[in-house]
Coordinates of C-alpha atoms and ligand atoms in Angstrom, one line a residue:
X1 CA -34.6 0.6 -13.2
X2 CA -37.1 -1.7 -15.4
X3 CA -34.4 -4.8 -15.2
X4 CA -32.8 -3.8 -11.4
X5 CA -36.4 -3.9 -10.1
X6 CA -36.8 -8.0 -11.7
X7 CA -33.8 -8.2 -8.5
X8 CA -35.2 -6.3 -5.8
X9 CA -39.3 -8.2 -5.9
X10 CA -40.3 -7.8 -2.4
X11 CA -42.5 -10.9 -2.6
X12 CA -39.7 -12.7 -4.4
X13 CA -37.6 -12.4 -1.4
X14 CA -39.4 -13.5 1.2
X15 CA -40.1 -16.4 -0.7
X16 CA -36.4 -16.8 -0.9
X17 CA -35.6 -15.7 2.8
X18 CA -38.8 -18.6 4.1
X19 CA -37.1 -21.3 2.0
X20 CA -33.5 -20.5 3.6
X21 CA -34.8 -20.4 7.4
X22 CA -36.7 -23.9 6.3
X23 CA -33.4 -25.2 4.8
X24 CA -31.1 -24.6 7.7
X25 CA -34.2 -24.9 10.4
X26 CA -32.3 -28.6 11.5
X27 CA -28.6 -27.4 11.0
X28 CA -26.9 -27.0 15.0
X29 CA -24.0 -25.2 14.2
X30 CA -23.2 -21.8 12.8
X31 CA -22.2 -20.8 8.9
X32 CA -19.7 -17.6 9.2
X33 CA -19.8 -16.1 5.6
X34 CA -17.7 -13.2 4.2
X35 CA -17.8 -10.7 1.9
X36 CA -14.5 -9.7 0.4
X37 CA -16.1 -6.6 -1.5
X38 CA -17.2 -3.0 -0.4
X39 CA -20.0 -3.0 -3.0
X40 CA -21.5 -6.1 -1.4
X41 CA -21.1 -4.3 2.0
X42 CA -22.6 -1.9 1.4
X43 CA -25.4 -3.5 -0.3
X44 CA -25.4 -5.8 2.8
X45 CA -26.5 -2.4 4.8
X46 CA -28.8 -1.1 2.4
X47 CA -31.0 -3.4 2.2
X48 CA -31.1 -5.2 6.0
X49 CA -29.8 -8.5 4.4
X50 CA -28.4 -9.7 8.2
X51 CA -31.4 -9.1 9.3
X52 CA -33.5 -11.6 7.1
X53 CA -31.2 -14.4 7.7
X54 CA -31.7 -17.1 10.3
X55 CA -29.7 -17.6 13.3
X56 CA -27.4 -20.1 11.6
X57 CA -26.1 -17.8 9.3
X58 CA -23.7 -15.0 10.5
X59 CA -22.1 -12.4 7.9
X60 CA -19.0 -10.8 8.5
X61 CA -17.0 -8.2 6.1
X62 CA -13.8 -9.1 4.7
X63 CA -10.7 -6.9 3.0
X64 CA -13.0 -5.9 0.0
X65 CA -12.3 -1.7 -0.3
X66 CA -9.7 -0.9 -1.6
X67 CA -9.0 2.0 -0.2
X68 CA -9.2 0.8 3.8
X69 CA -7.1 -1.9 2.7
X70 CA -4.2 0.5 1.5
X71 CA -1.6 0.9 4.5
X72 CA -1.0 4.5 5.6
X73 CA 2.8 4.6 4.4
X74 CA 0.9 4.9 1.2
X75 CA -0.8 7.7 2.2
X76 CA 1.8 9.4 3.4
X77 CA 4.1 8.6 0.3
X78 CA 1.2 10.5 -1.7
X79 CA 1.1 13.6 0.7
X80 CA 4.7 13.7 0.6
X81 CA 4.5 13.6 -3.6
X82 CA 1.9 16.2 -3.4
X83 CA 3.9 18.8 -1.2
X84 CA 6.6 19.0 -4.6
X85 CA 5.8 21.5 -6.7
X86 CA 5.9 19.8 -9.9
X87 CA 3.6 17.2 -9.3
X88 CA -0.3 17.0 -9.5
X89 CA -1.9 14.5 -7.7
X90 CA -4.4 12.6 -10.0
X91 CA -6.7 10.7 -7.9
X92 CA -10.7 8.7 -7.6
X93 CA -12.2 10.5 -5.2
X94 CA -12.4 8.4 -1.8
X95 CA -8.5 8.3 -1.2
X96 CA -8.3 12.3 -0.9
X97 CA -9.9 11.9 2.9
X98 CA -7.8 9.0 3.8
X99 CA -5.5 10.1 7.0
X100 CA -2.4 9.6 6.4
X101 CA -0.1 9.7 9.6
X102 CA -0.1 13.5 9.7
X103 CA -2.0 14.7 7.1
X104 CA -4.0 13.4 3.9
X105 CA -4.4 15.0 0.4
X106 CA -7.6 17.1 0.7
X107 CA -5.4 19.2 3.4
X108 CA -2.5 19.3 1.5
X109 CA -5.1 20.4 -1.2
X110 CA -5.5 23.2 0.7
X111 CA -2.4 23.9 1.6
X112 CA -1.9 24.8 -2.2
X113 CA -0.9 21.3 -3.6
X114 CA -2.3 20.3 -6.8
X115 CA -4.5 17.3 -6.6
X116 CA -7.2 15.9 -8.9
X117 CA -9.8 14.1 -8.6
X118 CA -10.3 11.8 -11.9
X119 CA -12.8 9.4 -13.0
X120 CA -10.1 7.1 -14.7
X121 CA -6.7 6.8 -15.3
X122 CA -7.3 7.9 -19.1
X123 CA -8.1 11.3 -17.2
X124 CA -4.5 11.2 -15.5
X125 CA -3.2 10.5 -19.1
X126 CA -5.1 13.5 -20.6
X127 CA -3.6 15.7 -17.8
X128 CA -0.2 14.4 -18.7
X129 CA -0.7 15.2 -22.6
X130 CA -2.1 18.9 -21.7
X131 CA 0.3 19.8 -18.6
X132 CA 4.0 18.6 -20.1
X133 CA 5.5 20.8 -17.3
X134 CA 4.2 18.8 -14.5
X135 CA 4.3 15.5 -13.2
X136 CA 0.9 14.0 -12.9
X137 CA 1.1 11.1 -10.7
X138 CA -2.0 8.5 -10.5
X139 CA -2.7 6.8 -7.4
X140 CA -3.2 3.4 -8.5
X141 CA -5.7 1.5 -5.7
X142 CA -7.7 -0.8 -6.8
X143 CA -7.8 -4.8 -7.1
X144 CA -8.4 -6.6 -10.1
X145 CA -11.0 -4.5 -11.7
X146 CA -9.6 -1.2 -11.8
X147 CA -5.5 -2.8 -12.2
X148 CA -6.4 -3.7 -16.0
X149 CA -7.3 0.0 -16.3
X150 CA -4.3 1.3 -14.7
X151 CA -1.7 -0.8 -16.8
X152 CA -3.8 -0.1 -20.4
X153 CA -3.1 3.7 -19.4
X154 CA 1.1 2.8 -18.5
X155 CA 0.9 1.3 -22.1
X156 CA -1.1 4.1 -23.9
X157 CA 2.1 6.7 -22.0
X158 CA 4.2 4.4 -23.0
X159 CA 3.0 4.6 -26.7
X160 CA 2.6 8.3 -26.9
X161 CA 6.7 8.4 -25.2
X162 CA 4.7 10.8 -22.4
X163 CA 7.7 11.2 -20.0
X164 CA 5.7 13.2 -17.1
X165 CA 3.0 10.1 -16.3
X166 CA 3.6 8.2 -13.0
X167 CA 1.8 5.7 -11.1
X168 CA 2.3 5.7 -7.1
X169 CA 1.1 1.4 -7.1
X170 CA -0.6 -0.3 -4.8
X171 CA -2.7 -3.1 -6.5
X172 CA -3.5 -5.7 -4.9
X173 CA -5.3 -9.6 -5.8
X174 CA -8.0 -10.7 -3.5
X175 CA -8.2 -14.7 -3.8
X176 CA -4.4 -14.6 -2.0
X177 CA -5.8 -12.6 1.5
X178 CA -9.3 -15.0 0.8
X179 CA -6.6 -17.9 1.7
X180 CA -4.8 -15.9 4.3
X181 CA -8.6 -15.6 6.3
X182 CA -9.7 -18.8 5.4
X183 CA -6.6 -20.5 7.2
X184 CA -7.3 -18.4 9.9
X185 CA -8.7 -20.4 12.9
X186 CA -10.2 -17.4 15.3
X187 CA -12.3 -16.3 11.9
X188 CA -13.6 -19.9 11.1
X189 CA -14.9 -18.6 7.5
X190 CA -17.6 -21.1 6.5
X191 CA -17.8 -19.6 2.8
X192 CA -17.2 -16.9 0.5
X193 CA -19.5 -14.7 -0.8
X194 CA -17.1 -13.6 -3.9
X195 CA -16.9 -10.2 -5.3
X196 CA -18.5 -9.7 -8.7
X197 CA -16.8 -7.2 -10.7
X198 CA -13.2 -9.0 -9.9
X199 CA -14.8 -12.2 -10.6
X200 CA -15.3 -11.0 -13.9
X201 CA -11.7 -10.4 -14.8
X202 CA -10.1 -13.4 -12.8
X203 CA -13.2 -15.9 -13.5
X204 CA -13.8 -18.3 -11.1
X205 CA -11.0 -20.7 -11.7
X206 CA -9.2 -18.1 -9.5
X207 CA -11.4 -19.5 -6.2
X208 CA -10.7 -23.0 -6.9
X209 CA -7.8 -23.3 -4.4
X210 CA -10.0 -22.0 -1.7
X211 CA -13.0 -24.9 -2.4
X212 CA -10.5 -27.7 -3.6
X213 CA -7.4 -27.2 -0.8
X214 CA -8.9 -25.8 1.9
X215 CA -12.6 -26.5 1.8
X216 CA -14.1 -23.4 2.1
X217 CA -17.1 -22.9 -0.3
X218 CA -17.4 -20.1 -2.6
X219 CA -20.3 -18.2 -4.4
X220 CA -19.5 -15.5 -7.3
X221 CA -22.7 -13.0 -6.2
X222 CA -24.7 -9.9 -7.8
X223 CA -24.9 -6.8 -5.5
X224 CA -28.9 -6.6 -5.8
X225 CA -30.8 -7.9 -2.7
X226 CA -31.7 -11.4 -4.8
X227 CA -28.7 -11.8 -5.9
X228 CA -27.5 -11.4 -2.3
X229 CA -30.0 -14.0 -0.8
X230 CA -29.5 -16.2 -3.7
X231 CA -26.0 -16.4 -3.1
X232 CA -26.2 -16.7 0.6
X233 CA -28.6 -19.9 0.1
X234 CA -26.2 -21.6 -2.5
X235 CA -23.3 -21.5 0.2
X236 CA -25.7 -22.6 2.7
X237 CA -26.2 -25.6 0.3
X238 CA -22.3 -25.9 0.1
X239 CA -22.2 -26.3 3.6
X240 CA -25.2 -28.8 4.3
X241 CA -23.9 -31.1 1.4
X242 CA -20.5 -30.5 2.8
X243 CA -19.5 -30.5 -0.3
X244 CA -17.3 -26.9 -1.4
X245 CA -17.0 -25.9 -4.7
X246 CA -17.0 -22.6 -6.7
X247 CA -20.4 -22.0 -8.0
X248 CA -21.0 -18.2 -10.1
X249 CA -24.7 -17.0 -8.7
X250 CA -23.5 -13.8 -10.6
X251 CA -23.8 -15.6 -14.3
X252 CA -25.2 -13.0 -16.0
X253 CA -21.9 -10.9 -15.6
X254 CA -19.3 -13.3 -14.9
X255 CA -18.0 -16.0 -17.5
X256 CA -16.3 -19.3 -16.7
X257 CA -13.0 -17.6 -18.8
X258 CA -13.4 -14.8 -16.6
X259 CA -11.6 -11.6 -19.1
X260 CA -8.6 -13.1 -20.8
X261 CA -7.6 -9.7 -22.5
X262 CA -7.6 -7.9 -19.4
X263 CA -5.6 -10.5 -17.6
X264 CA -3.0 -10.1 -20.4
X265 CA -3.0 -6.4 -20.5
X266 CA -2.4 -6.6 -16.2
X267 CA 0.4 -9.8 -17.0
X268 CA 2.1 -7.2 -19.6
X269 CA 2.5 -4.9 -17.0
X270 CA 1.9 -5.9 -13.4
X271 CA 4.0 -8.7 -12.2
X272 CA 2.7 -10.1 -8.5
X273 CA 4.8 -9.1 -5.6
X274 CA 4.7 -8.8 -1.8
X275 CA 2.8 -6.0 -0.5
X276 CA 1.2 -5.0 2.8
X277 CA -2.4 -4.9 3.8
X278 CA -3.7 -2.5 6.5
X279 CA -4.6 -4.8 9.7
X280 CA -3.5 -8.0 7.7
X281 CA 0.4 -7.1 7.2
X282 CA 2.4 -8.5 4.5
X283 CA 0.9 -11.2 2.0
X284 CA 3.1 -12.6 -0.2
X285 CA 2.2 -12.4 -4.2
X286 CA -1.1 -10.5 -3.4
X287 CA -0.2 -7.1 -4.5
X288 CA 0.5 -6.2 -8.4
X289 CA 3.8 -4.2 -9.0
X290 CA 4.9 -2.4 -12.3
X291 CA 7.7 -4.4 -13.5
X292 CA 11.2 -3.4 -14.5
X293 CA 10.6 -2.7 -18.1
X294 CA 7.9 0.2 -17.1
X295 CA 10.0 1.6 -14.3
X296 CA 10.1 4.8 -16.4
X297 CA 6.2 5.1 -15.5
X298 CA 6.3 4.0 -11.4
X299 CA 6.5 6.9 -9.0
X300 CA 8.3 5.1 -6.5
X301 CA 11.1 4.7 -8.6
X302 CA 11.1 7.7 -10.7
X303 CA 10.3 10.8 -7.9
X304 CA 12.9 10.8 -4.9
X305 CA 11.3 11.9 -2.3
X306 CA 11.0 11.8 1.5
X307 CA 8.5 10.1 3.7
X308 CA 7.6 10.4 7.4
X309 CA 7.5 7.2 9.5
X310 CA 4.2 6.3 9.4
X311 CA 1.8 6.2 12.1
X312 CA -1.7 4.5 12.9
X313 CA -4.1 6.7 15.2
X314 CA -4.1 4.1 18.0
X315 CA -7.5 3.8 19.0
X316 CA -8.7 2.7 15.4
X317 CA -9.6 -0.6 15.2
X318 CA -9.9 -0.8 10.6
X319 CA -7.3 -3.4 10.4
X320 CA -9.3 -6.0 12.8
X321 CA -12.3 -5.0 11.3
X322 CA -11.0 -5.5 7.5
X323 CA -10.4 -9.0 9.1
X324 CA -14.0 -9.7 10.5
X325 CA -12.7 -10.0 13.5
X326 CA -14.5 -6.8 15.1
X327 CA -17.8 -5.0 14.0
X328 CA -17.5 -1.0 13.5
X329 CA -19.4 -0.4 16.8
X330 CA -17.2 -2.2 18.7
X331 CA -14.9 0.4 18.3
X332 CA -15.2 3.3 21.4
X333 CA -14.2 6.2 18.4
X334 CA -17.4 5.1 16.0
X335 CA -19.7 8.0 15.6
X336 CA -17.9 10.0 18.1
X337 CA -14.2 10.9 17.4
X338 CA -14.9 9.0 14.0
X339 CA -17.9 10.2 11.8
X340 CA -18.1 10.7 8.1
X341 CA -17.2 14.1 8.1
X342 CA -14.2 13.5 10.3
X343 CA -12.6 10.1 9.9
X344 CA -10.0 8.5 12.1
X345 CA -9.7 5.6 10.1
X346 CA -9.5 4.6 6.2
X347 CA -12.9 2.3 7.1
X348 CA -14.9 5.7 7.3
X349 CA -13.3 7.4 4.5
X350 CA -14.5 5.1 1.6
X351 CA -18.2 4.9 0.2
X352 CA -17.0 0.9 0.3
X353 CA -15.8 1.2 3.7
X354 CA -17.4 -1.1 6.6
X355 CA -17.6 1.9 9.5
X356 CA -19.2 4.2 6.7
X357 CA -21.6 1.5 5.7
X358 CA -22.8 1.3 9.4
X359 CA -22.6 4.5 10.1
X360 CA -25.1 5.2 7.3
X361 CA -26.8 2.4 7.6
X362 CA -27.1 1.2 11.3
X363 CA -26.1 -3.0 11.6
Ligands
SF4_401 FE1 -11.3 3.3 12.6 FE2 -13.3 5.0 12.7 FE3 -13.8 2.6 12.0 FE4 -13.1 3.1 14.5 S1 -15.0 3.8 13.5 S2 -12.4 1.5 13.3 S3 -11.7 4.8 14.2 S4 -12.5 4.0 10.9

């Protein structure tokens, strides 16, 4: 805790917070910044950020979990995968709770399917290697950060000739729905509060569309409350100057190169594709899909199976809030129907999810 503590000084940031209320005190209009990651969210909620910032400066949540992001067809093509006797289910944690249209894993679970909750793909692997009987099939969510895990493990199967390793897919890139938001005109997204663990793997090169063709700033950020308020005042700058750029807050992680190696390892196996996003629809390139020569490892093409039509509980309002468009207590099922302990919607499901972050929290 000895060097998180140097990012959480009290006196530090109201030193911080005084200077930003002095630095916008003249500015008439209003800054709309979004996070585009579910760590950020949530440390957005944790520590009050909102409500040190001055009346200038509004923060909204973007696409940034992972798992709300993931459309329910996907959950459903995973329920239906489960319900074969031959396959396990290898799986983090958060997406066994996510509602598919008629059921989601942790039921199914019950129900007698085989699912598994793993820590890394390398765990799926290891399943495959001691259970050649089965079919153990990963659920690959993620974005840039966990992809490069997910396509070293394809290539470690792929290595040992393991013929019972799958991957459902559904990895996706986040600067293509930053670009989607941005060009939206009901959002108005002053600047981006960029998420830090992908910005390590893409480097911030990856932003410079967003800054250079469509103006909007951008600020690579650390999750610890400094970091937060640091980042918040350098878009603020951005916007003053009127003068967008990418700028890395987060230097002590991120490098200007980003992680070459794990962009090769992803470009080896991943190649971009269309895929849909919960609430956003279909975004051309954004998602990451196992190309042909690995088809022996991707679920979807290896295990026929069938899948219900899928359908959205109608009163949820996660897709317009992955957007920013909506707040969670806008929505009449938050902390009613919806609650931790009995989600409606994706957005209550994940530890990163915006509905589970107020819920917990408060706004
Ligand atoms: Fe969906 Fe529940 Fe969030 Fe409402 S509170 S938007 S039902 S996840």
């Amino acid at each position: 805790m000895k060097y998180l503590d140097a990012f959480r000084d009290g006196a530090v940031a109201r030193r911080m917070v005084e200077q930003l209320h002095a630095r916008v005190a003249d500015y008439a209009g209003q800054m709309t910044f979004m996070e585009v990651c579910g760590t950020h969210t949530m440390a957005i909620y944790q520590h009050g950020i909102r409500s040190l910032l001055p009346p200038q400066i509004r923060l909204i949540s973007g696409p940034g979990c992972p798992v709300c992001v993931t459309p329910v067809d996907y959950v459903d093509h995973a329920v239906a995968l489960s319900r074969l006797p031959e396959v396990v289910i290898a799986t983090f944690g958060d997406m066994v709770r996510v509602p598919g249209s008629s059921s989601n894993l942790q039921h199914e679970q019950a129900r007698g399917a085989e699912v598994r909750i793993v820590y890394s793909p390398l765990d799926a692997l290891a399943l495959a290697q001691k259970h050649p009987e089965k079919k153990i099939v990963f659920l690959g969510v993620g974005f840039e950060t966990t992809a490069p895990t997910i396509a070293g493990a394809i290539l470690a199967a792929q290595r040992q000739g393991l013929k019972n390793f799958f991957v459902l897919g559904a990895n996706k890139t986040i600067p293509i729905p930053m670009a989607a938001l941005a060009a939206d005109p009901e959002l108005q997204v002053s600047g981006y509060l960029c998420p830090a663990h992908v910005s390590a793997i893409i480097g911030p090169g990856a932003y410079a569309p967003l800054a250079e063709q469509l103006g909007v700033p951008c600020v690579i950020t650390g999750f610890e409350p400094l970091d937060m308020l640091q980042g918040i005042a350098m878009l603020a700058d951005q916007v003053l100057e009127g003068r967008p750029r990418v700028e890395t807050q987060y230097s002590r992680i991120v490098r200007p190169e980003g992680n070459p190696r794990a962009r090769d390892i992803l470009a080896q196996v991943f190649a971009p594709c269309d895929v849909p996003w919960r609430g956003i629809g279909v975004i051309p390139g954004s998602g990451l899909c196992i190309r042909d020569e690995f088809a022996a490892f991707d679920a979807a093409r290896r295990i026929a199976v069938e899948v219900e039509a899928p359908r959205e509980h109608p009163g949820c309002l996660c897709g317009e809030i992955l957007k920013g468009k909506v707040r969670p207590g806008d929505c009449p099922l938050f902390r009613n129907a919806c609650t931790p302990e009995n989600p409606v919607g994706a957005c209550m499901v994940s530890s990163e999810g915006t509905c589970a972050a107020e819920y917990k929290y408060g706004i």
